[in-house]
Amino acid sequence: MAEGTGREQWSSTAGFILASIGSAVGIGNIWRFPYIVGANGGGAFLIPYLISVFLFGLPLMVLEFAIGRSTKTSVLTAFRSMRDRLSVAGLAVVAIAALVLSYYLVITSWVLAYALFFTVGQPTDFAAFTGSYIPLIFFFISGVAVFLTVRSGVKEGIEMISRILIPILVVILLFLVVFALTQTGAADGIAFYLSPDYSRLSDPTVWTAAFGQAFFSLSVGMGVMLTYGSYLEGGNLFRNASVIAVADMLIAILAGLVIFPLVFTAGLDPASGVNLAFITLPAVFLEMRFGMILGALFFAMLFAAALTSAVSMFEVPVATMIDSFGYTRKRATRLIFGVIMLLGLPSALSYTALELDLFGVPFLDLSDYLFGTLGLIIAGLIISVVGGWYMDRTRICDEIGGCGWQQRAYVVLIRYCVPAILLITLIATLVQAGG
Ligand code: PFF
């Protein structure tokens, strides 16, 4: 819809918050967070994580909402409205969002496949599944689901799907938590997950893990929250962002209370990454009574989380095509669907018999590192620098409720602290990769 003829809007603040929670709560919460906690000092990890979320992630989220709401447009046009030459920076952010989506959708499609396999009572071995070309079909189906949602619009598509899926997700999660905590391995699982090892806090990699996870989990730094903010009228941005951040964190913590008690009950070792979700957990479910139902519920929950996150990333380039290039929503979604399918193909093929890789690293893992880790930090750096330094100070103040000392402290945070922490995380991540 063109400017001036009435921009699309959320139906209410609650709708906006639910959609943002839908974006934030994703694969990152349900399977990535628990493992990172277990591997980085257990309960002690919550200290750097809380600092990352509230001191750095949350201010960036508020900034994105503020830019979006005040300019009433998406990343590219918003940046261009501050300075012409910022267009390149805007394009970079949009490109990174599309690239992250391209591989995120591949994992989303595996989750969909597993939800279906458990529902029909026939879970397949992961290597056999990914070695076939069946994942390509699921990749296409997941892409279509995202496409149809975004094509239906902000209110009828994105908001609607979050209103339906997020409550379902929470109900399944709570049920699984109660179930997992009553199993025999619950105490051991929780001990692995949360026993604090404070000595780990002196390890800088624990801190960079916390920063990376916090930004990824909150969906900040990729223009998603900026775009969602552009469909928003009124409301207290700090309050709304806090609700989103707290919900995101609670769901992540609860997911660990499902995973580790179950893994330890089955007497298995907690694995990392892809193996945890697609090899260890299915093995756990196969050993349990009612394992098929539990597996189906777990993967359905994960799919609900992943789909609403994928939708939010898809909206970034779509909104750009609408706002900056005058496309209709229908045309924009069709184009972006094609682009994402093409971009995602190498990742989708990387675990098939074709084993598409680069320098021996599967394309999917490479994308996760290049786009999901490095790209996300770079895009976050771009948004914080552009918002902090090029956005009019009084405009920021207008958005965050005045220009008192709190707001001034906030501006310092966003101008100096957030970019500094992102820069340090970027350098540390590169050094770690080289070392
Ligand atoms: N927050 C999502 C998750 O935790 O899985 C992933 C994500 C979505 C990251 C959207 C970035 C983004 F812009």
Coordinates of N, CA and C in Angstrom, one line a residue, residues 209-387:
A209 N 29.2 -15.6 23.5 CA 28.1 -16.5 23.3 C 26.8 -15.9 23.8
A210 N 26.9 -15.2 24.9 CA 25.7 -14.6 25.5 C 25.2 -13.4 24.6
F211 N 26.1 -12.6 24.1 CA 25.7 -11.5 23.3 C 25.1 -12.0 22.0
G212 N 25.8 -12.9 21.3 CA 25.3 -13.5 20.1 C 23.9 -14.1 20.2
Q213 N 23.7 -14.9 21.3 CA 22.5 -15.6 21.5 C 21.4 -14.5 21.8
A214 N 21.7 -13.5 22.6 CA 20.7 -12.5 22.9 C 20.2 -11.8 21.7
F215 N 21.1 -11.3 20.8 CA 20.6 -10.6 19.7 C 19.8 -11.5 18.7
F216 N 20.3 -12.7 18.5 CA 19.6 -13.6 17.6 C 18.2 -13.9 18.2
S217 N 18.2 -14.2 19.5 CA 16.9 -14.6 20.1 C 15.9 -13.5 20.1
L218 N 16.3 -12.3 20.3 CA 15.4 -11.2 20.3 C 15.0 -10.7 18.9
S219 N 15.6 -11.3 17.9 CA 15.4 -10.8 16.5 C 15.7 -9.4 16.3
V220 N 16.7 -8.9 17.0 CA 17.1 -7.5 16.8 C 18.3 -7.5 15.8
G221 N 18.5 -6.3 15.2 CA 19.6 -6.1 14.3 C 19.4 -6.5 12.9
M222 N 18.2 -7.0 12.5 CA 18.0 -7.3 11.1 C 16.9 -6.6 10.5
G223 N 16.4 -5.5 11.1 CA 15.4 -4.7 10.5 C 14.0 -5.3 10.7
V224 N 13.9 -6.5 11.3 CA 12.5 -7.1 11.6 C 11.7 -6.2 12.5
M225 N 12.3 -5.8 13.6 CA 11.6 -5.0 14.6 C 11.3 -3.6 14.1
L226 N 12.3 -3.1 13.3 CA 12.1 -1.8 12.6 C 10.8 -1.8 11.7
T227 N 10.7 -2.9 10.9 CA 9.6 -3.1 10.0 C 8.3 -3.2 10.8
Y228 N 8.3 -4.1 11.9 CA 7.1 -4.3 12.7 C 6.7 -2.9 13.4
G229 N 7.7 -2.2 13.8 CA 7.5 -0.9 14.4 C 6.8 0.1 13.5
S230 N 7.0 -0.1 12.2 CA 6.5 0.9 11.2 C 5.0 0.7 11.0
Y231 N 4.4 -0.4 11.5 CA 3.0 -0.7 11.5 C 2.3 -0.3 12.8
L232 N 3.0 0.4 13.6 CA 2.6 0.6 15.0 C 2.2 2.1 15.2
E233 N 1.1 2.3 16.0 CA 0.7 3.6 16.4 C 0.8 3.6 17.9
G234 N 1.4 4.7 18.5 CA 1.3 4.9 19.9 C 1.8 3.8 20.8
G235 N 1.7 3.9 22.1 CA 2.2 2.9 23.1 C 3.6 3.2 23.6
N236 N 3.9 2.7 24.8 CA 5.2 2.9 25.4 C 6.1 1.8 24.9
L237 N 7.1 2.3 24.1 CA 8.0 1.3 23.5 C 8.9 0.5 24.4
F238 N 9.3 1.2 25.5 CA 10.1 0.4 26.5 C 9.3 -0.7 27.2
R239 N 8.0 -0.3 27.5 CA 7.2 -1.3 28.1 C 6.9 -2.5 27.2
N240 N 6.6 -2.2 25.9 CA 6.3 -3.2 25.0 C 7.5 -4.1 24.7
A241 N 8.7 -3.5 24.6 CA 9.9 -4.2 24.3 C 10.2 -5.1 25.5
S242 N 10.0 -4.6 26.7 CA 10.3 -5.4 27.9 C 9.4 -6.7 27.9
V243 N 8.1 -6.5 27.6 CA 7.2 -7.7 27.6 C 7.7 -8.7 26.6
I244 N 8.1 -8.2 25.4 CA 8.6 -9.2 24.4 C 9.9 -9.9 24.9
A245 N 10.8 -9.1 25.4 CA 12.1 -9.7 25.9 C 11.9 -10.7 27.0
V246 N 11.0 -10.4 28.0 CA 10.8 -11.3 29.1 C 10.1 -12.6 28.6
A247 N 9.1 -12.4 27.7 CA 8.4 -13.6 27.2 C 9.4 -14.5 26.4
D248 N 10.3 -13.8 25.6 CA 11.3 -14.6 24.9 C 12.2 -15.4 25.8
M249 N 12.6 -14.7 26.9 CA 13.5 -15.4 27.8 C 12.9 -16.5 28.6
L250 N 11.6 -16.3 29.0 CA 10.9 -17.3 29.8 C 10.8 -18.6 28.9
I251 N 10.4 -18.4 27.7 CA 10.1 -19.5 26.8 C 11.4 -20.3 26.6
A252 N 12.5 -19.6 26.4 CA 13.8 -20.2 26.2 C 14.2 -21.0 27.5
I253 N 14.0 -20.4 28.7 CA 14.4 -21.1 29.9 C 13.5 -22.4 30.1
L254 N 12.2 -22.2 29.8 CA 11.3 -23.4 29.9 C 11.7 -24.5 29.0
A255 N 12.1 -24.1 27.8 CA 12.5 -25.2 26.8 C 13.6 -26.1 27.3
G256 N 14.5 -25.5 28.0 CA 15.6 -26.3 28.6 C 15.1 -27.3 29.7
L257 N 14.0 -26.8 30.4 CA 13.4 -27.7 31.4 C 12.6 -28.9 30.7
V258 N 12.4 -28.8 29.4 CA 11.9 -30.0 28.7 C 13.0 -30.9 28.2
I259 N 13.9 -30.2 27.6 CA 14.9 -31.0 26.8 C 15.9 -31.8 27.7
F260 N 16.5 -31.2 28.7 CA 17.5 -31.9 29.5 C 16.9 -33.0 30.4
P261 N 15.8 -32.8 31.1 CA 15.2 -33.9 31.8 C 14.9 -35.1 30.9
L262 N 14.4 -34.9 29.7 CA 14.1 -36.0 28.8 C 15.3 -36.7 28.4
V263 N 16.4 -35.9 28.0 CA 17.6 -36.5 27.5 C 18.2 -37.4 28.6
F264 N 18.2 -36.9 29.8 CA 18.9 -37.6 30.9 C 18.0 -38.8 31.3
T265 N 16.7 -38.7 31.2 CA 15.8 -39.8 31.5 C 16.1 -41.0 30.6
A266 N 16.4 -40.7 29.3 CA 16.7 -41.7 28.3 C 18.1 -42.2 28.5
G267 N 18.9 -41.6 29.4 CA 20.3 -42.0 29.6 C 21.2 -41.6 28.4
L268 N 20.8 -40.6 27.7 CA 21.7 -40.2 26.5 C 22.5 -38.9 26.9
D269 N 23.5 -38.7 26.1 CA 24.3 -37.5 26.3 C 23.7 -36.3 25.6
P270 N 23.7 -35.2 26.2 CA 23.2 -34.0 25.4 C 24.1 -33.7 24.3
A271 N 23.7 -33.6 23.1 CA 24.5 -33.3 22.0 C 24.4 -31.8 21.7
S272 N 25.1 -31.3 20.7 CA 24.9 -29.9 20.4 C 24.3 -29.7 19.0
G273 N 23.9 -28.5 18.7 CA 23.4 -28.1 17.4 C 22.4 -29.0 16.8
V274 N 22.5 -29.2 15.5 CA 21.6 -30.0 14.7 C 21.3 -31.4 15.3
N275 N 22.4 -32.0 15.9 CA 22.2 -33.4 16.4 C 21.3 -33.4 17.6
L276 N 21.3 -32.4 18.4 CA 20.4 -32.4 19.6 C 18.9 -32.5 19.2
A277 N 18.5 -31.7 18.2 CA 17.1 -31.7 17.8 C 16.7 -32.8 16.9
F278 N 17.6 -33.2 16.1 CA 17.2 -34.2 15.0 C 17.7 -35.6 15.3
I279 N 18.6 -35.8 16.2 CA 19.1 -37.2 16.4 C 18.8 -37.6 17.9
T280 N 19.3 -36.7 18.8 CA 19.2 -37.1 20.2 C 17.7 -37.1 20.7
L281 N 17.0 -36.0 20.4 CA 15.6 -35.9 20.9 C 14.7 -37.0 20.3
P282 N 14.8 -37.2 18.9 CA 14.0 -38.2 18.4 C 14.3 -39.6 19.0
A283 N 15.6 -39.9 19.3 CA 15.9 -41.1 20.0 C 15.3 -41.2 21.4
V284 N 15.2 -40.0 22.1 CA 14.6 -40.0 23.4 C 13.1 -40.3 23.3
F285 N 12.5 -39.7 22.3 CA 11.0 -39.9 22.1 C 10.7 -41.4 21.8
L286 N 11.6 -42.0 21.0 CA 11.4 -43.3 20.6 C 11.4 -44.3 21.7
E287 N 12.2 -43.9 22.8 CA 12.3 -44.8 23.9 C 11.2 -44.7 24.9
M288 N 10.4 -43.6 24.8 CA 9.4 -43.3 25.8 C 8.0 -43.9 25.5
R289 N 7.3 -44.1 26.6 CA 5.9 -44.4 26.4 C 5.2 -43.1 25.8
F290 N 4.3 -43.2 25.0 CA 3.6 -42.1 24.4 C 4.6 -41.2 23.6
G291 N 5.8 -41.8 23.2 CA 6.8 -41.1 22.6 C 6.4 -40.4 21.3
M292 N 5.5 -41.1 20.5 CA 5.1 -40.6 19.2 C 4.3 -39.3 19.5
I293 N 3.4 -39.3 20.5 CA 2.6 -38.1 20.7 C 3.5 -37.0 21.2
L294 N 4.4 -37.3 22.2 CA 5.3 -36.3 22.7 C 6.2 -35.7 21.6
G295 N 6.7 -36.6 20.7 CA 7.5 -36.1 19.6 C 6.7 -35.2 18.7
A296 N 5.5 -35.6 18.4 CA 4.7 -34.8 17.5 C 4.4 -33.4 18.1
L297 N 4.1 -33.5 19.4 CA 3.9 -32.2 20.1 C 5.1 -31.3 20.1
F298 N 6.3 -31.9 20.4 CA 7.5 -31.1 20.5 C 7.8 -30.5 19.2
F299 N 7.7 -31.3 18.1 CA 8.1 -30.7 16.8 C 7.0 -29.8 16.3
A300 N 5.8 -30.0 16.6 CA 4.7 -29.0 16.2 C 5.0 -27.7 16.9
M301 N 5.4 -27.7 18.2 CA 5.7 -26.5 18.9 C 6.9 -25.8 18.3
L302 N 7.9 -26.6 17.9 CA 9.1 -26.0 17.3 C 8.7 -25.4 15.9
F303 N 7.9 -26.0 15.2 CA 7.5 -25.5 13.9 C 6.7 -24.2 14.1
A304 N 5.8 -24.2 15.1 CA 5.1 -22.9 15.3 C 6.0 -21.8 15.6
A305 N 7.0 -22.1 16.4 CA 8.0 -21.0 16.7 C 8.8 -20.6 15.5
A306 N 9.3 -21.6 14.7 CA 10.1 -21.3 13.6 C 9.3 -20.6 12.5
L307 N 8.1 -21.0 12.3 CA 7.3 -20.4 11.2 C 7.1 -18.9 11.4
T308 N 6.7 -18.5 12.7 CA 6.4 -17.1 12.9 C 7.7 -16.3 12.8
S309 N 8.9 -16.9 13.1 CA 10.1 -16.2 13.0 C 10.5 -16.0 11.5
A310 N 10.3 -17.1 10.7 CA 10.6 -17.0 9.3 C 9.7 -16.0 8.6
V311 N 8.4 -15.9 9.0 CA 7.5 -14.9 8.5 C 8.1 -13.5 8.7
S312 N 8.6 -13.3 9.9 CA 9.1 -11.9 10.2 C 10.3 -11.5 9.3
M313 N 11.1 -12.5 9.1 CA 12.3 -12.2 8.2 C 11.8 -12.0 6.8
F314 N 10.9 -12.7 6.4 CA 10.3 -12.6 5.0 C 9.7 -11.2 4.8
E315 N 9.1 -10.7 5.9 CA 8.4 -9.4 5.8 C 9.5 -8.2 5.5
V316 N 10.7 -8.4 5.9 CA 11.7 -7.3 5.7 C 11.9 -7.0 4.2
P317 N 12.3 -8.0 3.4 CA 12.5 -7.6 2.0 C 11.1 -7.3 1.3
V318 N 10.0 -7.9 1.8 CA 8.7 -7.7 1.2 C 8.4 -6.2 1.4
A319 N 8.5 -5.8 2.6 CA 8.2 -4.4 3.0 C 9.1 -3.4 2.2
T320 N 10.3 -3.8 2.0 CA 11.2 -3.0 1.2 C 10.7 -2.8 -0.2
M321 N 10.3 -3.9 -0.8 CA 9.8 -3.8 -2.2 C 8.6 -3.0 -2.3
I322 N 7.7 -3.0 -1.3 CA 6.5 -2.2 -1.3 C 6.8 -0.8 -1.0
D323 N 7.6 -0.5 0.0 CA 7.9 0.9 0.4 C 8.8 1.6 -0.5
S324 N 9.9 0.9 -0.9 CA 10.9 1.6 -1.7 C 10.8 1.5 -3.2
F325 N 10.1 0.4 -3.6 CA 10.0 0.2 -5.1 C 8.6 0.2 -5.6
G326 N 7.7 0.5 -4.7 CA 6.3 0.7 -5.2 C 5.6 -0.6 -5.6
Y327 N 6.1 -1.8 -5.2 CA 5.4 -3.0 -5.5 C 4.1 -3.1 -4.7
T328 N 3.2 -3.9 -5.2 CA 2.0 -4.3 -4.4 C 2.5 -5.5 -3.5
R329 N 1.7 -5.7 -2.4 CA 2.1 -6.8 -1.5 C 2.1 -8.2 -2.3
K330 N 1.2 -8.3 -3.1 CA 1.1 -9.6 -3.9 C 2.3 -9.8 -4.7
R331 N 2.7 -8.8 -5.5 CA 3.8 -8.9 -6.4 C 5.1 -9.1 -5.6
A332 N 5.2 -8.3 -4.5 CA 6.4 -8.3 -3.7 C 6.6 -9.7 -3.1
T333 N 5.5 -10.3 -2.5 CA 5.7 -11.6 -1.9 C 6.1 -12.7 -2.9
R334 N 5.5 -12.6 -4.1 CA 5.9 -13.6 -5.2 C 7.3 -13.5 -5.5
L335 N 7.8 -12.2 -5.7 CA 9.2 -12.1 -6.0 C 10.1 -12.6 -4.9
I336 N 9.9 -12.2 -3.7 CA 10.7 -12.6 -2.6 C 10.7 -14.1 -2.4
F337 N 9.5 -14.7 -2.6 CA 9.4 -16.2 -2.5 C 10.4 -16.8 -3.4
G338 N 10.4 -16.3 -4.7 CA 11.3 -16.9 -5.7 C 12.8 -16.7 -5.2
V339 N 13.1 -15.5 -4.8 CA 14.5 -15.2 -4.4 C 14.9 -16.1 -3.2
I340 N 14.0 -16.3 -2.2 CA 14.4 -17.1 -1.0 C 14.6 -18.5 -1.4
M341 N 13.7 -19.0 -2.3 CA 13.8 -20.4 -2.7 C 15.2 -20.6 -3.4
L342 N 15.6 -19.7 -4.2 CA 16.9 -19.8 -4.9 C 18.0 -19.7 -3.9
L343 N 18.0 -18.7 -3.1 CA 19.0 -18.5 -2.1 C 19.2 -19.7 -1.2
G344 N 18.0 -20.3 -0.8 CA 18.1 -21.4 0.1 C 18.5 -22.7 -0.5
L345 N 18.4 -22.8 -1.8 CA 18.7 -24.1 -2.4 C 20.0 -24.7 -2.0
P346 N 21.1 -23.9 -2.1 CA 22.4 -24.5 -1.7 C 22.4 -25.1 -0.3
S347 N 21.7 -24.4 0.7 CA 21.6 -24.9 2.0 C 20.8 -26.1 2.1
A348 N 19.6 -26.1 1.3 CA 18.7 -27.2 1.3 C 19.4 -28.4 0.7
L349 N 20.3 -28.2 -0.2 CA 21.0 -29.4 -0.8 C 22.2 -29.8 -0.1
S350 N 22.6 -29.1 1.0 CA 23.9 -29.4 1.6 C 24.0 -30.7 2.4
Y351 N 22.8 -31.1 2.8 CA 22.8 -32.4 3.5 C 22.2 -33.5 2.7
T352 N 21.8 -33.2 1.5 CA 21.3 -34.3 0.6 C 22.5 -35.1 0.1
A353 N 22.1 -36.1 -0.8 CA 23.2 -36.9 -1.4 C 24.2 -36.1 -2.2
L354 N 23.7 -34.9 -2.6 CA 24.6 -34.0 -3.3 C 25.7 -33.4 -2.5
E355 N 25.4 -33.3 -1.2 CA 26.4 -32.8 -0.2 C 27.1 -31.5 -0.6
L356 N 26.3 -30.5 -0.9 CA 26.8 -29.3 -1.4 C 27.6 -28.6 -0.3
D357 N 28.9 -28.4 -0.5 CA 29.7 -27.7 0.5 C 30.7 -26.7 -0.1
L358 N 31.3 -25.9 0.8 CA 32.3 -25.0 0.3 C 33.5 -25.2 1.3
F359 N 34.7 -25.5 0.7 CA 35.9 -25.8 1.6 C 35.5 -26.9 2.6
G360 N 34.7 -27.9 2.2 CA 34.4 -29.0 3.1 C 33.4 -28.7 4.2
V361 N 32.9 -27.4 4.2 CA 31.9 -27.1 5.2 C 30.5 -27.1 4.5
P362 N 29.5 -27.9 5.0 CA 28.2 -27.9 4.4 C 27.7 -26.4 4.3
F363 N 27.0 -26.2 3.2 CA 26.5 -24.8 2.9 C 25.7 -24.3 4.0
L364 N 24.8 -25.2 4.6 CA 24.0 -24.7 5.6 C 24.7 -24.2 6.9
D365 N 25.8 -24.9 7.3 CA 26.6 -24.5 8.4 C 27.3 -23.3 8.1
L366 N 27.8 -23.2 6.8 CA 28.5 -22.0 6.4 C 27.6 -20.7 6.5
S367 N 26.4 -20.9 6.0 CA 25.4 -19.8 6.0 C 25.1 -19.4 7.5
D368 N 25.0 -20.4 8.3 CA 24.7 -20.1 9.7 C 25.8 -19.2 10.3
Y369 N 27.0 -19.6 10.0 CA 28.2 -18.8 10.5 C 28.2 -17.4 9.8
L370 N 28.2 -17.4 8.5 CA 28.4 -16.2 7.7 C 27.3 -15.2 7.9
F371 N 26.0 -15.7 7.8 CA 24.9 -14.8 7.9 C 24.3 -14.7 9.3
G372 N 24.0 -15.9 9.9 CA 23.3 -15.9 11.2 C 24.2 -15.4 12.3
T373 N 25.5 -15.6 12.2 CA 26.4 -15.1 13.2 C 27.1 -13.8 12.9
L374 N 27.9 -13.8 11.9 CA 28.7 -12.6 11.5 C 27.7 -11.6 10.9
G375 N 26.8 -12.0 10.0 CA 25.9 -11.1 9.3 C 25.0 -10.3 10.3
L376 N 24.5 -11.1 11.2 CA 23.6 -10.5 12.2 C 24.3 -9.5 13.1
I377 N 25.6 -9.7 13.4 CA 26.3 -8.7 14.2 C 26.5 -7.5 13.4
I378 N 26.9 -7.7 12.1 CA 27.2 -6.5 11.2 C 25.9 -5.7 11.0
A379 N 24.8 -6.4 10.7 CA 23.6 -5.7 10.5 C 23.1 -4.9 11.8
G380 N 23.4 -5.6 12.9 CA 23.0 -4.9 14.2 C 23.9 -3.7 14.4
L381 N 25.1 -3.8 14.0 CA 26.1 -2.7 14.1 C 25.6 -1.5 13.2
I382 N 25.2 -1.9 12.0 CA 24.7 -0.9 11.1 C 23.5 -0.1 11.7
I383 N 22.5 -0.9 12.2 CA 21.3 -0.3 12.7 C 21.6 0.6 13.9
S384 N 22.4 0.1 14.8 CA 22.7 0.9 16.0 C 23.4 2.2 15.6
V385 N 24.4 2.1 14.7 CA 25.1 3.3 14.3 C 24.2 4.3 13.6
V386 N 23.4 3.8 12.6 CA 22.6 4.7 11.8 C 21.5 5.3 12.8
G387 N 20.9 4.5 13.6 CA 19.9 5.0 14.5 C 20.4 6.0 15.6

